[in-house]
Short mmCIF file of C-alpha atoms in Angstrom, two decimals:
data_model
loop_
_atom_site.label_atom_id
_atom_site.label_comp_id
_atom_site.label_asym_id
_atom_site.label_seq_id
_atom_site.Cartn_x
_atom_site.Cartn_y
_atom_site.Cartn_z
CA UNK A 128 9.54 22.05 -79.04
CA UNK A 129 7.37 21.32 -76.00
CA UNK A 130 8.43 22.91 -72.73
CA UNK A 131 9.67 20.39 -70.13
CA UNK A 132 7.63 20.45 -66.90
CA UNK A 133 9.38 21.72 -63.78
CA UNK A 134 9.13 18.96 -61.10
CA UNK A 135 11.13 20.82 -58.49
CA UNK A 136 8.22 22.83 -57.07
CA UNK A 137 5.86 19.81 -56.65
CA UNK A 138 8.75 17.83 -55.17
CA UNK A 139 9.47 20.55 -52.63
CA UNK A 140 5.77 20.81 -51.80
CA UNK A 141 5.49 17.05 -51.33
CA UNK A 142 8.55 17.00 -49.10
CA UNK A 143 7.15 19.89 -47.09
CA UNK A 144 3.79 18.18 -46.66
CA UNK A 145 5.55 14.97 -45.60
CA UNK A 146 7.56 16.82 -42.95
CA UNK A 147 4.47 18.63 -41.67
CA UNK A 148 2.56 15.34 -41.52
CA UNK A 149 5.41 13.63 -39.70
CA UNK A 150 5.63 16.46 -37.16
CA UNK A 151 1.85 16.40 -36.62
CA UNK A 152 1.96 12.62 -36.08
CA UNK A 153 4.83 12.96 -33.57
CA UNK A 154 3.00 15.78 -31.78
CA UNK A 155 -0.21 13.79 -31.50
CA UNK A 156 1.09 10.31 -30.71
CA UNK A 157 4.49 10.84 -29.14
CA UNK A 158 5.08 14.29 -27.69
CA UNK A 159 1.56 14.89 -26.38
CA UNK A 160 1.20 11.60 -24.45
CA UNK A 161 4.65 12.13 -22.94
CA UNK A 162 3.71 15.60 -21.75
CA UNK A 163 0.41 14.29 -20.36
CA UNK A 164 2.26 11.53 -18.51
CA UNK A 165 4.68 14.08 -17.04
CA UNK A 166 1.79 16.27 -15.94
CA UNK A 167 0.01 13.33 -14.34
CA UNK A 168 3.20 12.19 -12.61
CA UNK A 169 3.85 15.69 -11.23
CA UNK A 170 0.40 15.66 -9.61
CA UNK A 171 1.22 12.50 -7.63
CA UNK A 172 2.65 13.04 -4.20
CA UNK A 173 4.50 9.72 -4.35
CA UNK A 174 6.31 8.72 -7.55
CA UNK A 175 6.02 4.91 -7.35
CA UNK A 176 5.16 3.80 -10.88
CA UNK A 177 7.10 0.60 -11.73
CA UNK A 178 9.23 1.03 -8.60
CA UNK A 179 9.72 -1.54 -5.86
CA UNK A 180 9.34 -0.44 -2.25
CA UNK A 181 11.63 -1.68 0.51
CA UNK A 182 10.20 0.04 3.55
CA UNK A 183 7.29 2.22 4.67
CA UNK A 184 7.24 4.32 7.86
CA UNK A 185 4.00 5.81 9.13
CA UNK A 186 4.26 8.41 11.87
CA UNK A 187 1.45 10.29 13.59
CA UNK A 188 0.36 11.21 17.12
CA UNK A 189 3.76 10.05 18.44
CA UNK A 190 3.13 6.57 17.03
CA UNK A 191 5.68 4.98 14.71
CA UNK A 192 4.81 1.99 12.52
CA UNK A 193 7.59 0.58 10.35
CA UNK A 194 6.70 -1.88 7.62
CA UNK A 195 9.45 -3.74 5.80
CA UNK A 196 9.19 -5.98 2.77
CA UNK A 197 10.64 -9.44 3.33
CA UNK A 198 14.03 -9.99 1.67
CA UNK A 199 12.93 -12.52 -0.93
CA UNK A 200 9.98 -10.35 -1.97
CA UNK A 201 11.68 -6.95 -2.25
CA UNK A 202 11.86 -6.88 -6.04
CA UNK A 203 8.12 -7.61 -6.22
CA UNK A 204 6.95 -5.00 -3.71
CA UNK A 205 5.31 -2.71 -6.24
CA UNK A 206 2.00 -0.93 -5.92
CA UNK A 207 -0.88 -3.27 -6.71
CA UNK A 208 1.11 -6.47 -6.06
CA UNK A 209 0.45 -8.39 -2.86
CA UNK A 210 3.72 -9.33 -1.16
CA UNK A 211 4.91 -10.46 2.27
CA UNK A 212 5.66 -7.76 4.82
CA UNK A 213 6.88 -7.54 8.40
CA UNK A 214 5.87 -4.97 10.96
CA UNK A 215 9.23 -4.08 12.55
CA UNK A 216 8.10 -1.21 14.79
CA UNK A 217 6.85 -0.93 17.51
CA UNK A 218 7.79 -4.64 17.60
CA UNK A 219 8.55 -7.30 15.00
CA UNK A 220 5.65 -9.39 13.80
CA UNK A 221 4.12 -10.42 10.50
CA UNK A 222 2.20 -7.62 8.80
CA UNK A 223 -1.03 -7.72 6.84
CA UNK A 224 0.28 -7.88 3.26
CA UNK A 225 -3.09 -6.99 1.72
CA UNK A 226 -3.40 -3.80 3.73
CA UNK A 227 0.16 -2.73 2.95
CA UNK A 228 -0.46 -3.40 -0.74
CA UNK A 229 -3.63 -1.28 -0.58
CA UNK A 230 -1.64 1.54 1.01
CA UNK A 231 0.98 1.49 -1.76
CA UNK A 232 -1.74 1.38 -4.41
CA UNK A 233 -3.38 4.43 -2.84
CA UNK A 234 -0.03 6.22 -2.70
CA UNK A 235 0.62 5.42 -6.36
CA UNK A 236 -2.81 6.25 -7.76
CA UNK A 237 -3.95 9.26 -5.77
CA UNK A 238 -3.43 12.51 -7.62
CA UNK A 239 -3.43 15.98 -6.13
CA UNK A 240 -5.89 17.82 -8.33
CA UNK A 241 -4.87 21.13 -6.82
CA UNK A 242 -1.47 22.53 -5.91
CA UNK A 243 -0.27 25.84 -4.51
CA UNK A 244 2.71 27.29 -6.34
CA UNK A 245 5.10 29.13 -4.01
CA UNK A 246 7.96 29.39 -6.51
CA UNK A 247 7.56 33.14 -7.01
CA UNK A 248 7.30 33.92 -3.29
CA UNK A 249 10.29 35.09 -1.27
CA UNK A 250 11.85 32.57 1.13
CA UNK A 251 10.39 34.53 4.06
CA UNK A 252 6.87 34.56 2.56
CA UNK A 253 7.16 30.87 1.69
CA UNK A 254 8.21 30.04 5.24
CA UNK A 255 5.27 32.02 6.63
CA UNK A 256 2.76 30.30 4.31
CA UNK A 257 4.08 26.83 5.13
CA UNK A 258 3.55 27.55 8.83
CA UNK A 259 -0.03 28.62 8.09
CA UNK A 260 -0.55 25.32 6.25
CA UNK A 261 0.77 23.34 9.23
CA UNK A 262 3.94 22.50 7.32
CA UNK A 263 6.50 24.83 8.89
CA UNK A 264 9.95 23.60 9.83
CA UNK A 265 9.16 23.27 13.54
CA UNK A 266 5.86 21.57 12.72
CA UNK A 267 7.55 19.04 10.44
CA UNK A 268 10.24 18.27 13.02
CA UNK A 269 7.69 17.67 15.77
CA UNK A 270 7.66 13.99 16.74
CA UNK A 271 3.90 13.90 16.54
CA UNK A 272 3.66 15.37 13.04
CA UNK A 273 1.77 13.18 10.61
CA UNK A 274 3.93 11.90 7.78
CA UNK A 275 4.55 8.90 5.56
CA UNK A 276 8.04 7.81 4.48
CA UNK A 277 8.53 5.46 1.54
CA UNK A 278 11.94 3.94 0.80
CA UNK A 279 12.37 2.24 -2.58
CA UNK A 280 14.78 -0.59 -3.31
CA UNK A 281 17.14 1.89 -4.98
CA UNK A 282 17.26 3.76 -1.63
CA UNK A 283 15.28 6.81 -2.65
CA UNK A 284 13.51 8.12 0.45
CA UNK A 285 10.33 10.17 -0.08
CA UNK A 286 8.73 11.81 2.92
CA UNK A 287 5.29 13.38 2.63
CA UNK A 288 4.26 15.67 5.48
CA UNK A 289 0.54 16.14 6.08
CA UNK A 290 -0.35 19.55 7.49
CA UNK A 291 -3.55 21.36 8.41
CA UNK A 292 -6.96 20.64 6.98
CA UNK A 293 -8.07 22.94 4.19
CA UNK A 294 -11.10 25.00 5.25
CA UNK A 295 -13.08 23.88 2.20
CA UNK A 296 -13.53 20.57 0.41
CA UNK A 297 -12.17 17.88 2.73
CA UNK A 298 -8.54 18.34 1.67
CA UNK A 299 -5.25 18.48 3.55
CA UNK A 300 -2.11 20.50 2.83
CA UNK A 301 0.95 18.35 2.11
CA UNK A 302 4.54 18.86 1.06
CA UNK A 303 7.14 16.44 -0.28
CA UNK A 304 10.75 15.81 0.68
CA UNK A 305 13.07 13.54 -1.35
CA UNK A 306 16.37 12.29 0.10
CA UNK A 307 16.37 15.11 2.64
CA UNK A 308 15.60 17.87 0.14
CA UNK A 309 12.32 19.69 0.79
CA UNK A 310 10.42 20.73 -2.34
CA UNK A 311 8.73 23.67 -0.67
CA UNK A 312 7.86 25.49 -3.88
CA UNK A 313 4.85 23.22 -4.36
CA UNK A 314 2.20 22.50 -1.74
CA UNK A 315 -0.22 19.68 -2.55
CA UNK A 316 -3.88 19.57 -1.62
CA UNK A 317 -4.58 15.88 -1.07
CA UNK A 318 -7.93 14.25 -0.25
CA UNK A 319 -8.46 13.82 3.49
CA UNK A 320 -9.02 10.07 3.06
CA UNK A 321 -5.53 9.84 1.55
CA UNK A 322 -3.96 11.02 4.80
CA UNK A 323 -6.33 8.89 6.88
CA UNK A 324 -5.27 5.80 4.93
CA UNK A 325 -1.78 6.32 6.31
CA UNK A 326 -3.11 6.90 9.83
CA UNK A 327 -4.54 3.48 10.65
CA UNK A 328 -4.06 1.92 14.05
CA UNK A 329 -1.68 -0.93 14.87
CA UNK A 330 -4.31 -3.66 14.50
CA UNK A 331 -4.86 -2.67 10.87
CA UNK A 332 -1.22 -3.33 9.97
CA UNK A 333 -0.81 -6.57 11.89
CA UNK A 334 -1.43 -9.92 10.25
CA UNK A 335 -4.72 -11.24 11.62
CA UNK A 336 -4.61 -14.75 10.20
CA UNK A 337 -5.31 -17.38 12.87
CA UNK A 338 -4.46 -20.49 10.85
CA UNK A 339 -1.61 -20.65 8.35
CA UNK A 340 -1.47 -23.87 6.38
CA UNK A 341 -2.04 -25.25 2.92
CA UNK A 342 -5.43 -26.91 2.67
CA UNK A 343 -4.00 -29.97 0.92
CA UNK A 344 -1.39 -30.47 3.66
CA UNK A 345 -3.91 -31.02 6.47
CA UNK A 346 -3.97 -34.67 7.54
CA UNK A 347 -5.35 -34.45 11.07
CA UNK A 348 -7.73 -32.18 12.99
CA UNK A 349 -8.63 -32.24 16.67
CA UNK A 350 -11.85 -30.45 17.54
CA UNK A 351 -13.33 -29.76 20.94
CA UNK A 352 -16.83 -28.33 21.25
CA UNK A 353 -20.05 -28.92 23.14
CA UNK A 354 -20.09 -32.48 21.77
CA UNK A 355 -16.75 -33.32 23.33
CA UNK A 356 -13.29 -34.00 21.93
CA UNK A 357 -12.84 -35.92 18.68
CA UNK A 358 -10.20 -36.36 16.02
CA UNK A 359 -10.50 -36.33 12.23
CA UNK A 360 -7.81 -38.20 10.27
CA UNK A 361 -7.25 -38.25 6.52
CA UNK A 362 -5.88 -41.42 4.98
CA UNK A 363 -5.48 -41.81 1.20
CA UNK A 364 -7.86 -38.91 0.60
CA UNK A 365 -10.61 -40.27 2.83
CA UNK A 366 -11.53 -38.86 6.24
CA UNK A 367 -12.36 -40.84 9.36
CA UNK A 368 -13.56 -39.58 12.74
CA UNK A 369 -12.32 -41.06 16.01
CA UNK A 370 -14.21 -40.49 19.23
CA UNK A 371 -14.42 -42.46 22.49
CA UNK A 372 -12.43 -45.32 21.02
CA UNK A 373 -14.72 -45.67 18.00
CA UNK A 374 -14.07 -44.82 14.34
CA UNK A 375 -16.64 -43.36 11.95
CA UNK A 376 -16.54 -42.50 8.28
CA UNK A 377 -16.12 -38.76 7.80
CA UNK A 378 -18.08 -36.52 5.43
CA UNK A 379 -15.40 -35.30 2.98
CA UNK A 380 -17.36 -32.26 1.82
CA UNK A 381 -18.17 -30.96 5.30
CA UNK A 382 -14.64 -31.50 6.61
CA UNK A 383 -13.16 -29.74 3.58
CA UNK A 384 -15.56 -26.85 4.22
CA UNK A 385 -14.36 -26.72 7.83
CA UNK A 386 -10.71 -26.52 6.70
CA UNK A 387 -11.55 -23.79 4.19
CA UNK A 388 -13.39 -21.83 6.88
CA UNK A 389 -10.40 -22.05 9.21
CA UNK A 390 -8.06 -20.56 6.58
CA UNK A 391 -10.35 -17.51 6.25
CA UNK A 392 -10.71 -16.75 9.96
CA UNK A 393 -9.27 -13.34 10.83
CA UNK A 394 -8.83 -11.68 14.21
CA UNK A 395 -10.67 -8.44 14.91
CA UNK A 396 -8.60 -7.16 17.81
CA UNK A 397 -5.58 -8.23 19.88
CA UNK A 398 -6.22 -8.55 23.61
CA UNK A 399 -2.61 -9.37 24.43
CA UNK A 400 0.63 -10.36 22.72
CA UNK A 401 1.36 -12.94 25.45
CA UNK A 402 -1.15 -15.70 25.99
CA UNK A 403 0.40 -16.47 29.38
CA UNK A 404 -0.33 -13.14 31.08
CA UNK A 405 -3.28 -12.62 33.37
CA UNK A 406 -5.41 -10.58 30.97
CA UNK A 407 -5.06 -13.16 28.21
CA UNK A 408 -5.84 -16.06 30.54
CA UNK A 409 -8.95 -14.33 31.86
CA UNK A 410 -10.26 -13.89 28.31
CA UNK A 411 -9.52 -17.52 27.42
CA UNK A 412 -11.01 -19.03 30.55
CA UNK A 413 -14.18 -20.95 29.92
CA UNK A 414 -13.52 -21.38 26.20
CA UNK A 415 -15.27 -24.57 25.06
CA UNK A 416 -14.55 -24.64 21.33
CA UNK A 417 -10.97 -25.43 20.30
CA UNK A 418 -9.26 -26.55 17.10
CA UNK A 419 -5.78 -28.05 16.78
#
């Protein structure tokens, strides 16, 4: 009588190979990417991925600039998405949404390629090293210390303090604080341009748009230049020009180009915030070209 084959051993081997293959697949396509994502996230000074930002405070050289996302846009105020912002300090005025969006993108994308681990140092040694890096307690509390504070819509407040410049490589020492808790066991070395991005002057954060209107909504333009004062009126899609009691047919293409040009005009600097004061009037005196 023929001996019956024993299928138990091949079955166990097959099951073992299946389990090994499954583990290898999980390690390669699930566990490994997750660990890499965690490592990448830990190298970012600000943790803003998929998070909406409510407010940004920039403080340096005793200057305080507070940027706040407008109420209806708060849920959209993520890095890389242009939204509407107000500058609320040192006074309230519309902010440059593109520049704020660029700041958040830089905060979200910039990684610290190098860190200094102080976890094994004694509290005294850690305190001493932080002072050497320009990040000591007294240095952080100084009103003029350079720092950026980001508040998300879920009210998490992350403060990044920028300390002294590293002697080599154009980097700056930085440390992070979340909801009042200082994570002093890790010191980041961030690119110098990263800190400079958060150290722009007031003009950079202010909205510099001179004309705010929808191109299609424009029905009348008054223009004063070296040729005098004349009015352009749109009726049923066609433009006419009125000057000195006479009416002329307008060039649709050139007038549309003028309107487009007006929407792209941006201020370079701000002479005054009140057009009625003496300095503003002196700058405006003698102006010959005007658009209404």
